[in-house]
């Protein structure tokens, strides 16, 4: 019995895998910590309002990269149409994870044959995800990081404005935070499926992926700019369907679960890394809301 009690207290294997990954990541990026060159930034709302881009016409299969002007300077983003069945077909807008390179790795695993899905499938590439560790480049300052999120939200709204059928916005990790940001600022999709994310975005940089010391010394400011839990409480979330990982050590379950006021997330028995490869499970979650 003592051995069984001890085993129950030991970290889950998924948690151990996540912790090993985070330790390696911190070692690899020790000289490229987030917000190392500045932790000052206007609010997210100001960044979103300032995004200026000539977005591509959506009904053309292919990837179109665009320069984007933001409060933090010029950035580059892309809209990649993987399948198109007409403006009346269901449409999914997918957002990748933070630092995911190639940026469409999870998407390709979930949709190995995009045309067969019978829906319009669009992947938004946020700034900084065209190269490995590019997210650390745009994340050198808090202002550029928030501008990156704002660009992804703005690109999503552009896509949704071009279609008439049912729409779903979804994403993993960073993509989940972008999904939730779009919900609270535009709320023009029929359904939202944020995976392994929440509304307490700033907590990541104070715990699991620590920002540079200059930024962590201003924890209150980071929380004010990155967390949007208070804004979340002001909205109805009946069409938001979050998924969290019980053993997630990057976007920790307890922290992000508490940030979802008014919502009861689906909980998978996985960590952050194993959730990435749960392609069939992700696909079922998306299909459930694309074809209700």
PDB file of C-alpha atoms in Angstrom:
ATOM      1  CA  UNK A   1       0.000   0.000   0.000  1.00  0.00           C
ATOM      2  CA  UNK A   2       2.845   2.361   0.792  1.00  0.00           C
ATOM      3  CA  UNK A   3       4.353   1.736  -2.619  1.00  0.00           C
ATOM      4  CA  UNK A   4       1.017   2.447  -4.321  1.00  0.00           C
ATOM      5  CA  UNK A   5       0.653   5.684  -2.369  1.00  0.00           C
ATOM      6  CA  UNK A   6       4.164   6.722  -3.376  1.00  0.00           C
ATOM      7  CA  UNK A   7       3.482   5.947  -7.031  1.00  0.00           C
ATOM      8  CA  UNK A   8       0.377   8.122  -6.966  1.00  0.00           C
ATOM      9  CA  UNK A   9       2.467  11.048  -5.737  1.00  0.00           C
ATOM     10  CA  UNK A  10       5.149  10.684  -8.401  1.00  0.00           C
ATOM     11  CA  UNK A  11       4.927  13.006 -11.432  1.00  0.00           C
ATOM     12  CA  UNK A  12       3.135  11.555 -14.443  1.00  0.00           C
ATOM     13  CA  UNK A  13       5.417  10.482 -17.291  1.00  0.00           C
ATOM     14  CA  UNK A  14       3.932  13.211 -19.488  1.00  0.00           C
ATOM     15  CA  UNK A  15       4.815  15.801 -16.859  1.00  0.00           C
ATOM     16  CA  UNK A  16       8.386  14.489 -16.714  1.00  0.00           C
ATOM     17  CA  UNK A  17       8.651  14.677 -20.504  1.00  0.00           C
ATOM     18  CA  UNK A  18       7.426  18.278 -20.485  1.00  0.00           C
ATOM     19  CA  UNK A  19       9.860  19.233 -17.735  1.00  0.00           C
ATOM     20  CA  UNK A  20      12.795  17.749 -19.635  1.00  0.00           C
ATOM     21  CA  UNK A  21      11.740  19.675 -22.743  1.00  0.00           C
ATOM     22  CA  UNK A  22      11.423  22.950 -20.822  1.00  0.00           C
ATOM     23  CA  UNK A  23      14.855  22.482 -19.247  1.00  0.00           C
ATOM     24  CA  UNK A  24      16.403  21.926 -22.681  1.00  0.00           C
ATOM     25  CA  UNK A  25      14.523  24.908 -24.120  1.00  0.00           C
ATOM     26  CA  UNK A  26      15.752  27.212 -21.376  1.00  0.00           C
ATOM     27  CA  UNK A  27      19.309  26.059 -22.026  1.00  0.00           C
ATOM     28  CA  UNK A  28      19.035  26.586 -25.787  1.00  0.00           C
ATOM     29  CA  UNK A  29      17.480  30.043 -25.458  1.00  0.00           C
ATOM     30  CA  UNK A  30      19.370  31.324 -22.413  1.00  0.00           C
ATOM     31  CA  UNK A  31      20.711  34.265 -24.425  1.00  0.00           C
ATOM     32  CA  UNK A  32      17.428  34.854 -26.231  1.00  0.00           C
ATOM     33  CA  UNK A  33      15.030  35.153 -23.318  1.00  0.00           C
ATOM     34  CA  UNK A  34      11.718  36.808 -23.999  1.00  0.00           C
ATOM     35  CA  UNK A  35      11.506  40.590 -23.518  1.00  0.00           C
ATOM     36  CA  UNK A  36      15.251  40.877 -22.938  1.00  0.00           C
ATOM     37  CA  UNK A  37      15.369  44.181 -24.841  1.00  0.00           C
ATOM     38  CA  UNK A  38      12.336  45.787 -23.265  1.00  0.00           C
ATOM     39  CA  UNK A  39       9.221  45.058 -21.232  1.00  0.00           C
ATOM     40  CA  UNK A  40       7.323  48.260 -22.040  1.00  0.00           C
ATOM     41  CA  UNK A  41       4.357  48.062 -24.375  1.00  0.00           C
ATOM     42  CA  UNK A  42       1.037  49.696 -25.200  1.00  0.00           C
ATOM     43  CA  UNK A  43      -2.018  47.540 -24.397  1.00  0.00           C
ATOM     44  CA  UNK A  44      -2.994  44.734 -26.750  1.00  0.00           C
ATOM     45  CA  UNK A  45      -6.033  46.699 -27.900  1.00  0.00           C
ATOM     46  CA  UNK A  46      -3.790  49.505 -29.202  1.00  0.00           C
ATOM     47  CA  UNK A  47      -1.667  46.971 -31.084  1.00  0.00           C
ATOM     48  CA  UNK A  48      -4.723  45.376 -32.656  1.00  0.00           C
ATOM     49  CA  UNK A  49      -6.141  48.692 -33.810  1.00  0.00           C
ATOM     50  CA  UNK A  50      -2.816  49.672 -35.398  1.00  0.00           C
ATOM     51  CA  UNK A  51      -2.288  46.548 -37.559  1.00  0.00           C
ATOM     52  CA  UNK A  52      -2.055  47.594 -41.209  1.00  0.00           C
ATOM     53  CA  UNK A  53      -1.727  44.923 -43.897  1.00  0.00           C
ATOM     54  CA  UNK A  54      -2.789  44.255 -47.459  1.00  0.00           C
ATOM     55  CA  UNK A  55      -4.144  40.778 -46.770  1.00  0.00           C
ATOM     56  CA  UNK A  56      -4.418  38.389 -49.719  1.00  0.00           C
ATOM     57  CA  UNK A  57      -7.624  37.334 -51.375  1.00  0.00           C
ATOM     58  CA  UNK A  58      -8.521  34.137 -49.540  1.00  0.00           C
ATOM     59  CA  UNK A  59     -10.224  31.854 -52.151  1.00  0.00           C
ATOM     60  CA  UNK A  60      -6.900  30.867 -53.730  1.00  0.00           C
ATOM     61  CA  UNK A  61      -5.120  27.729 -52.503  1.00  0.00           C
ATOM     62  CA  UNK A  62      -1.536  28.545 -51.618  1.00  0.00           C
ATOM     63  CA  UNK A  63       0.524  30.535 -49.146  1.00  0.00           C
ATOM     64  CA  UNK A  64       0.750  34.303 -49.389  1.00  0.00           C
ATOM     65  CA  UNK A  65       3.213  36.232 -47.246  1.00  0.00           C
ATOM     66  CA  UNK A  66       2.614  39.892 -46.475  1.00  0.00           C
ATOM     67  CA  UNK A  67       4.482  42.746 -44.780  1.00  0.00           C
ATOM     68  CA  UNK A  68       2.512  44.126 -41.849  1.00  0.00           C
ATOM     69  CA  UNK A  69       2.922  47.514 -40.205  1.00  0.00           C
ATOM     70  CA  UNK A  70       2.447  47.533 -36.436  1.00  0.00           C
ATOM     71  CA  UNK A  71       3.099  49.775 -33.441  1.00  0.00           C
ATOM     72  CA  UNK A  72       6.303  47.787 -32.945  1.00  0.00           C
ATOM     73  CA  UNK A  73       7.538  48.204 -36.526  1.00  0.00           C
ATOM     74  CA  UNK A  74       7.360  46.134 -39.699  1.00  0.00           C
ATOM     75  CA  UNK A  75       6.686  42.419 -39.389  1.00  0.00           C
ATOM     76  CA  UNK A  76       5.885  39.626 -41.834  1.00  0.00           C
ATOM     77  CA  UNK A  77       2.997  37.173 -41.639  1.00  0.00           C
ATOM     78  CA  UNK A  78       1.345  34.686 -43.961  1.00  0.00           C
ATOM     79  CA  UNK A  79      -2.076  33.288 -44.740  1.00  0.00           C
ATOM     80  CA  UNK A  80      -1.960  29.751 -46.107  1.00  0.00           C
ATOM     81  CA  UNK A  81      -5.093  28.329 -47.737  1.00  0.00           C
ATOM     82  CA  UNK A  82      -4.792  24.529 -47.697  1.00  0.00           C
ATOM     83  CA  UNK A  83      -8.244  23.679 -49.051  1.00  0.00           C
ATOM     84  CA  UNK A  84     -11.028  25.737 -50.556  1.00  0.00           C
ATOM     85  CA  UNK A  85     -14.596  24.550 -51.280  1.00  0.00           C
ATOM     86  CA  UNK A  86     -16.307  27.896 -51.709  1.00  0.00           C
ATOM     87  CA  UNK A  87     -17.454  30.725 -49.421  1.00  0.00           C
ATOM     88  CA  UNK A  88     -20.514  28.760 -48.242  1.00  0.00           C
ATOM     89  CA  UNK A  89     -18.499  25.756 -47.040  1.00  0.00           C
ATOM     90  CA  UNK A  90     -17.476  25.422 -43.387  1.00  0.00           C
ATOM     91  CA  UNK A  91     -14.219  27.250 -42.676  1.00  0.00           C
ATOM     92  CA  UNK A  92     -11.505  26.480 -40.135  1.00  0.00           C
ATOM     93  CA  UNK A  93      -8.857  29.060 -39.269  1.00  0.00           C
ATOM     94  CA  UNK A  94      -5.946  27.340 -37.524  1.00  0.00           C
ATOM     95  CA  UNK A  95      -3.213  28.951 -35.361  1.00  0.00           C
ATOM     96  CA  UNK A  96       0.104  27.209 -34.674  1.00  0.00           C
ATOM     97  CA  UNK A  97       2.000  26.865 -31.422  1.00  0.00           C
ATOM     98  CA  UNK A  98       4.638  29.262 -30.154  1.00  0.00           C
ATOM     99  CA  UNK A  99       7.942  28.594 -31.868  1.00  0.00           C
ATOM    100  CA  UNK A 100       6.410  25.775 -33.932  1.00  0.00           C
ATOM    101  CA  UNK A 101       8.705  25.260 -36.917  1.00  0.00           C
ATOM    102  CA  UNK A 102       7.662  24.434 -39.501  1.00  0.00           C
ATOM    103  CA  UNK A 103       4.616  26.382 -38.416  1.00  0.00           C
ATOM    104  CA  UNK A 104       2.188  23.881 -39.953  1.00  0.00           C
ATOM    105  CA  UNK A 105       3.532  20.708 -38.328  1.00  0.00           C
ATOM    106  CA  UNK A 106       0.498  20.104 -36.117  1.00  0.00           C
ATOM    107  CA  UNK A 107      -1.942  21.132 -38.838  1.00  0.00           C
ATOM    108  CA  UNK A 108      -0.380  18.699 -41.330  1.00  0.00           C
ATOM    109  CA  UNK A 109      -0.649  15.906 -38.778  1.00  0.00           C
ATOM    110  CA  UNK A 110      -4.304  16.677 -38.132  1.00  0.00           C
ATOM    111  CA  UNK A 111      -5.179  17.149 -41.818  1.00  0.00           C
ATOM    112  CA  UNK A 112      -2.872  14.884 -43.877  1.00  0.00           C
ATOM    113  CA  UNK A 113      -5.313  15.187 -46.801  1.00  0.00           C
ATOM    114  CA  UNK A 114      -6.785  18.717 -46.568  1.00  0.00           C
ATOM    115  CA  UNK A 115      -9.110  18.403 -49.578  1.00  0.00           C
ATOM    116  CA  UNK A 116     -10.792  15.362 -48.088  1.00  0.00           C
ATOM    117  CA  UNK A 117     -12.009  17.375 -45.096  1.00  0.00           C
ATOM    118  CA  UNK A 118     -14.710  19.055 -47.196  1.00  0.00           C
ATOM    119  CA  UNK A 119     -14.065  22.398 -45.488  1.00  0.00           C
ATOM    120  CA  UNK A 120     -12.069  25.524 -46.211  1.00  0.00           C
ATOM    121  CA  UNK A 121      -8.844  25.121 -44.246  1.00  0.00           C
ATOM    122  CA  UNK A 122      -6.722  28.217 -43.576  1.00  0.00           C
ATOM    123  CA  UNK A 123      -3.520  28.389 -41.529  1.00  0.00           C
ATOM    124  CA  UNK A 124      -2.313  31.752 -40.224  1.00  0.00           C
ATOM    125  CA  UNK A 125       1.438  32.100 -39.786  1.00  0.00           C
ATOM    126  CA  UNK A 126       2.172  34.664 -37.106  1.00  0.00           C
ATOM    127  CA  UNK A 127       5.291  36.843 -37.362  1.00  0.00           C
ATOM    128  CA  UNK A 128       8.477  35.146 -36.220  1.00  0.00           C
ATOM    129  CA  UNK A 129       7.475  31.674 -37.338  1.00  0.00           C
ATOM    130  CA  UNK A 130       9.175  31.615 -40.711  1.00  0.00           C
ATOM    131  CA  UNK A 131      12.493  30.514 -39.158  1.00  0.00           C
ATOM    132  CA  UNK A 132      13.590  28.314 -36.265  1.00  0.00           C
ATOM    133  CA  UNK A 133      13.765  30.357 -33.037  1.00  0.00           C
ATOM    134  CA  UNK A 134      12.268  33.302 -34.927  1.00  0.00           C
ATOM    135  CA  UNK A 135       9.735  33.713 -32.147  1.00  0.00           C
ATOM    136  CA  UNK A 136      12.588  34.634 -29.818  1.00  0.00           C
ATOM    137  CA  UNK A 137      13.499  37.369 -32.291  1.00  0.00           C
ATOM    138  CA  UNK A 138      10.071  38.968 -32.350  1.00  0.00           C
ATOM    139  CA  UNK A 139       9.814  38.278 -28.635  1.00  0.00           C
ATOM    140  CA  UNK A 140      12.882  40.348 -27.815  1.00  0.00           C
ATOM    141  CA  UNK A 141      10.506  43.073 -26.643  1.00  0.00           C
ATOM    142  CA  UNK A 142       7.064  42.784 -25.116  1.00  0.00           C
ATOM    143  CA  UNK A 143       5.773  45.306 -27.645  1.00  0.00           C
ATOM    144  CA  UNK A 144       6.779  43.202 -30.653  1.00  0.00           C
ATOM    145  CA  UNK A 145       5.391  40.082 -29.006  1.00  0.00           C
ATOM    146  CA  UNK A 146       1.993  41.708 -28.481  1.00  0.00           C
ATOM    147  CA  UNK A 147       2.126  43.057 -32.030  1.00  0.00           C
ATOM    148  CA  UNK A 148       2.690  39.472 -33.220  1.00  0.00           C
ATOM    149  CA  UNK A 149      -0.474  38.318 -31.444  1.00  0.00           C
ATOM    150  CA  UNK A 150      -2.405  41.280 -32.820  1.00  0.00           C
ATOM    151  CA  UNK A 151      -1.339  40.464 -36.388  1.00  0.00           C
ATOM    152  CA  UNK A 152      -2.600  36.883 -36.025  1.00  0.00           C
ATOM    153  CA  UNK A 153      -5.941  38.099 -34.651  1.00  0.00           C
ATOM    154  CA  UNK A 154      -6.302  40.659 -37.452  1.00  0.00           C
ATOM    155  CA  UNK A 155      -5.503  38.061 -40.128  1.00  0.00           C
ATOM    156  CA  UNK A 156      -8.165  35.781 -38.664  1.00  0.00           C
ATOM    157  CA  UNK A 157     -10.795  38.477 -38.864  1.00  0.00           C
ATOM    158  CA  UNK A 158      -9.876  39.131 -42.501  1.00  0.00           C
ATOM    159  CA  UNK A 159     -10.418  35.468 -43.357  1.00  0.00           C
ATOM    160  CA  UNK A 160     -13.773  35.326 -41.573  1.00  0.00           C
ATOM    161  CA  UNK A 161     -14.984  38.396 -43.448  1.00  0.00           C
ATOM    162  CA  UNK A 162     -14.561  36.563 -46.771  1.00  0.00           C
ATOM    163  CA  UNK A 163     -16.802  33.554 -46.011  1.00  0.00           C
ATOM    164  CA  UNK A 164     -20.514  32.971 -45.396  1.00  0.00           C
ATOM    165  CA  UNK A 165     -20.600  29.402 -44.088  1.00  0.00           C
ATOM    166  CA  UNK A 166     -19.992  28.095 -40.579  1.00  0.00           C
ATOM    167  CA  UNK A 167     -16.674  29.242 -39.080  1.00  0.00           C
ATOM    168  CA  UNK A 168     -14.373  27.762 -36.445  1.00  0.00           C
ATOM    169  CA  UNK A 169     -11.201  29.335 -35.039  1.00  0.00           C
ATOM    170  CA  UNK A 170      -8.785  26.999 -33.283  1.00  0.00           C
ATOM    171  CA  UNK A 171      -5.148  26.687 -32.281  1.00  0.00           C
ATOM    172  CA  UNK A 172      -2.622  24.963 -30.050  1.00  0.00           C
ATOM    173  CA  UNK A 173      -0.765  26.645 -27.163  1.00  0.00           C
ATOM    174  CA  UNK A 174       0.145  30.128 -28.465  1.00  0.00           C
ATOM    175  CA  UNK A 175      -2.481  29.476 -31.128  1.00  0.00           C
ATOM    176  CA  UNK A 176      -4.977  28.815 -28.362  1.00  0.00           C
ATOM    177  CA  UNK A 177      -4.241  32.180 -26.771  1.00  0.00           C
ATOM    178  CA  UNK A 178      -4.687  33.842 -30.190  1.00  0.00           C
ATOM    179  CA  UNK A 179      -7.985  31.976 -30.572  1.00  0.00           C
ATOM    180  CA  UNK A 180      -9.195  33.291 -27.218  1.00  0.00           C
ATOM    181  CA  UNK A 181      -7.999  36.809 -28.049  1.00  0.00           C
ATOM    182  CA  UNK A 182     -10.041  36.767 -31.238  1.00  0.00           C
ATOM    183  CA  UNK A 183     -13.072  35.632 -29.275  1.00  0.00           C
ATOM    184  CA  UNK A 184     -12.933  38.481 -26.746  1.00  0.00           C
ATOM    185  CA  UNK A 185     -12.094  41.191 -29.298  1.00  0.00           C
ATOM    186  CA  UNK A 186     -14.139  40.183 -32.358  1.00  0.00           C
ATOM    187  CA  UNK A 187     -16.263  37.126 -31.526  1.00  0.00           C
ATOM    188  CA  UNK A 188     -17.293  36.677 -35.160  1.00  0.00           C
ATOM    189  CA  UNK A 189     -16.711  32.908 -35.412  1.00  0.00           C
ATOM    190  CA  UNK A 190     -19.436  30.352 -34.785  1.00  0.00           C
ATOM    191  CA  UNK A 191     -17.141  28.279 -32.574  1.00  0.00           C
ATOM    192  CA  UNK A 192     -13.738  28.520 -30.912  1.00  0.00           C
ATOM    193  CA  UNK A 193     -11.519  25.582 -29.958  1.00  0.00           C
ATOM    194  CA  UNK A 194      -8.434  26.719 -27.997  1.00  0.00           C
ATOM    195  CA  UNK A 195      -6.165  23.802 -27.137  1.00  0.00           C
ATOM    196  CA  UNK A 196      -3.653  23.846 -24.251  1.00  0.00           C
ATOM    197  CA  UNK A 197      -4.150  27.553 -23.539  1.00  0.00           C
ATOM    198  CA  UNK A 198      -6.296  29.857 -21.438  1.00  0.00           C
ATOM    199  CA  UNK A 199      -6.382  33.568 -20.637  1.00  0.00           C
ATOM    200  CA  UNK A 200      -3.475  33.788 -18.165  1.00  0.00           C
ATOM    201  CA  UNK A 201      -0.845  34.182 -20.877  1.00  0.00           C
ATOM    202  CA  UNK A 202       1.601  36.168 -18.772  1.00  0.00           C
ATOM    203  CA  UNK A 203       1.996  33.416 -16.185  1.00  0.00           C
ATOM    204  CA  UNK A 204       4.043  31.350 -18.633  1.00  0.00           C
ATOM    205  CA  UNK A 205       6.808  33.968 -18.663  1.00  0.00           C
ATOM    206  CA  UNK A 206       6.909  34.118 -14.883  1.00  0.00           C
ATOM    207  CA  UNK A 207       7.079  30.357 -14.351  1.00  0.00           C
ATOM    208  CA  UNK A 208       7.580  27.736 -17.045  1.00  0.00           C
ATOM    209  CA  UNK A 209       9.324  29.735 -19.790  1.00  0.00           C
ATOM    210  CA  UNK A 210      10.864  32.505 -17.670  1.00  0.00           C
ATOM    211  CA  UNK A 211      11.337  35.844 -19.395  1.00  0.00           C
ATOM    212  CA  UNK A 212      14.548  37.841 -19.018  1.00  0.00           C
ATOM    213  CA  UNK A 213      15.184  39.145 -15.479  1.00  0.00           C
ATOM    214  CA  UNK A 214      14.483  42.732 -16.580  1.00  0.00           C
ATOM    215  CA  UNK A 215      10.964  41.650 -17.534  1.00  0.00           C
ATOM    216  CA  UNK A 216      10.310  39.345 -14.581  1.00  0.00           C
ATOM    217  CA  UNK A 217      11.186  42.200 -12.240  1.00  0.00           C
ATOM    218  CA  UNK A 218       8.036  43.868 -13.606  1.00  0.00           C
ATOM    219  CA  UNK A 219       5.686  40.963 -13.050  1.00  0.00           C
ATOM    220  CA  UNK A 220       2.667  43.201 -12.508  1.00  0.00           C
ATOM    221  CA  UNK A 221       3.195  44.921 -15.848  1.00  0.00           C
ATOM    222  CA  UNK A 222       3.633  41.591 -17.678  1.00  0.00           C
ATOM    223  CA  UNK A 223       0.385  40.324 -16.203  1.00  0.00           C
ATOM    224  CA  UNK A 224      -1.426  43.534 -17.088  1.00  0.00           C
ATOM    225  CA  UNK A 225      -0.349  43.349 -20.720  1.00  0.00           C
ATOM    226  CA  UNK A 226      -0.531  39.585 -21.350  1.00  0.00           C
ATOM    227  CA  UNK A 227      -3.291  38.232 -19.115  1.00  0.00           C
ATOM    228  CA  UNK A 228      -6.842  38.938 -20.253  1.00  0.00           C
ATOM    229  CA  UNK A 229      -8.808  37.043 -17.622  1.00  0.00           C
ATOM    230  CA  UNK A 230     -10.732  40.152 -16.554  1.00  0.00           C
ATOM    231  CA  UNK A 231     -11.796  40.876 -20.140  1.00  0.00           C
ATOM    232  CA  UNK A 232     -12.825  37.238 -20.531  1.00  0.00           C
ATOM    233  CA  UNK A 233     -15.337  37.577 -17.679  1.00  0.00           C
ATOM    234  CA  UNK A 234     -17.205  40.267 -19.616  1.00  0.00           C
ATOM    235  CA  UNK A 235     -18.249  37.893 -22.421  1.00  0.00           C
ATOM    236  CA  UNK A 236     -20.518  34.933 -23.065  1.00  0.00           C
ATOM    237  CA  UNK A 237     -18.629  31.738 -23.920  1.00  0.00           C
ATOM    238  CA  UNK A 238     -21.292  29.221 -24.896  1.00  0.00           C
ATOM    239  CA  UNK A 239     -19.588  28.698 -28.269  1.00  0.00           C
ATOM    240  CA  UNK A 240     -16.045  28.369 -26.843  1.00  0.00           C
ATOM    241  CA  UNK A 241     -14.823  24.803 -26.312  1.00  0.00           C
ATOM    242  CA  UNK A 242     -11.410  24.778 -24.623  1.00  0.00           C
ATOM    243  CA  UNK A 243      -9.185  21.743 -24.171  1.00  0.00           C
ATOM    244  CA  UNK A 244      -6.545  21.521 -21.445  1.00  0.00           C
ATOM    245  CA  UNK A 245      -3.920  18.886 -20.645  1.00  0.00           C
ATOM    246  CA  UNK A 246      -4.061  17.499 -17.117  1.00  0.00           C
ATOM    247  CA  UNK A 247      -0.260  17.055 -17.035  1.00  0.00           C
ATOM    248  CA  UNK A 248       0.707  20.114 -19.114  1.00  0.00           C
ATOM    249  CA  UNK A 249       3.816  21.684 -17.588  1.00  0.00           C
ATOM    250  CA  UNK A 250       4.077  24.620 -20.002  1.00  0.00           C
ATOM    251  CA  UNK A 251       0.549  26.007 -19.882  1.00  0.00           C
ATOM    252  CA  UNK A 252      -0.156  24.515 -16.489  1.00  0.00           C
ATOM    253  CA  UNK A 253      -3.564  22.983 -16.005  1.00  0.00           C
ATOM    254  CA  UNK A 254      -4.377  24.570 -12.631  1.00  0.00           C
ATOM    255  CA  UNK A 255      -3.379  28.052 -13.795  1.00  0.00           C
ATOM    256  CA  UNK A 256      -5.221  28.023 -17.100  1.00  0.00           C
ATOM    257  CA  UNK A 257      -8.256  26.188 -15.723  1.00  0.00           C
ATOM    258  CA  UNK A 258      -8.691  28.944 -13.141  1.00  0.00           C
ATOM    259  CA  UNK A 259      -8.450  31.551 -15.915  1.00  0.00           C
ATOM    260  CA  UNK A 260     -11.494  30.148 -17.751  1.00  0.00           C
ATOM    261  CA  UNK A 261     -14.249  31.844 -15.808  1.00  0.00           C
ATOM    262  CA  UNK A 262     -17.664  30.579 -16.887  1.00  0.00           C
ATOM    263  CA  UNK A 263     -16.306  27.718 -18.980  1.00  0.00           C
ATOM    264  CA  UNK A 264     -15.779  24.030 -18.174  1.00  0.00           C
ATOM    265  CA  UNK A 265     -12.883  22.879 -20.388  1.00  0.00           C
ATOM    266  CA  UNK A 266     -12.486  19.384 -21.726  1.00  0.00           C
ATOM    267  CA  UNK A 267      -9.477  17.793 -20.013  1.00  0.00           C
ATOM    268  CA  UNK A 268      -7.202  15.314 -21.765  1.00  0.00           C
ATOM    269  CA  UNK A 269      -4.872  13.054 -19.712  1.00  0.00           C
ATOM    270  CA  UNK A 270      -1.760  14.345 -21.500  1.00  0.00           C
ATOM    271  CA  UNK A 271       1.098  16.759 -21.146  1.00  0.00           C
ATOM    272  CA  UNK A 272       1.926  19.577 -23.548  1.00  0.00           C
ATOM    273  CA  UNK A 273       4.238  17.556 -25.796  1.00  0.00           C
ATOM    274  CA  UNK A 274       2.073  14.448 -26.022  1.00  0.00           C
ATOM    275  CA  UNK A 275      -0.920  16.637 -26.761  1.00  0.00           C
ATOM    276  CA  UNK A 276       0.873  17.966 -29.826  1.00  0.00           C
ATOM    277  CA  UNK A 277       0.865  14.513 -31.392  1.00  0.00           C
ATOM    278  CA  UNK A 278      -2.742  13.701 -30.506  1.00  0.00           C
ATOM    279  CA  UNK A 279      -3.743  14.288 -34.117  1.00  0.00           C
ATOM    280  CA  UNK A 280      -6.820  12.061 -34.173  1.00  0.00           C
ATOM    281  CA  UNK A 281      -8.135  13.529 -30.942  1.00  0.00           C
ATOM    282  CA  UNK A 282      -7.561  17.093 -32.177  1.00  0.00           C
ATOM    283  CA  UNK A 283      -9.281  16.253 -35.475  1.00  0.00           C
ATOM    284  CA  UNK A 284     -12.342  14.899 -33.687  1.00  0.00           C
ATOM    285  CA  UNK A 285     -12.556  18.038 -31.557  1.00  0.00           C
ATOM    286  CA  UNK A 286     -12.429  20.256 -34.639  1.00  0.00           C
ATOM    287  CA  UNK A 287     -14.845  18.176 -36.712  1.00  0.00           C
ATOM    288  CA  UNK A 288     -17.372  18.215 -33.884  1.00  0.00           C
ATOM    289  CA  UNK A 289     -17.708  21.984 -34.259  1.00  0.00           C
ATOM    290  CA  UNK A 290     -17.127  22.274 -38.012  1.00  0.00           C
ATOM    291  CA  UNK A 291     -19.978  19.833 -38.686  1.00  0.00           C
ATOM    292  CA  UNK A 292     -22.312  20.096 -35.667  1.00  0.00           C
TER     293      UNK A 292
END
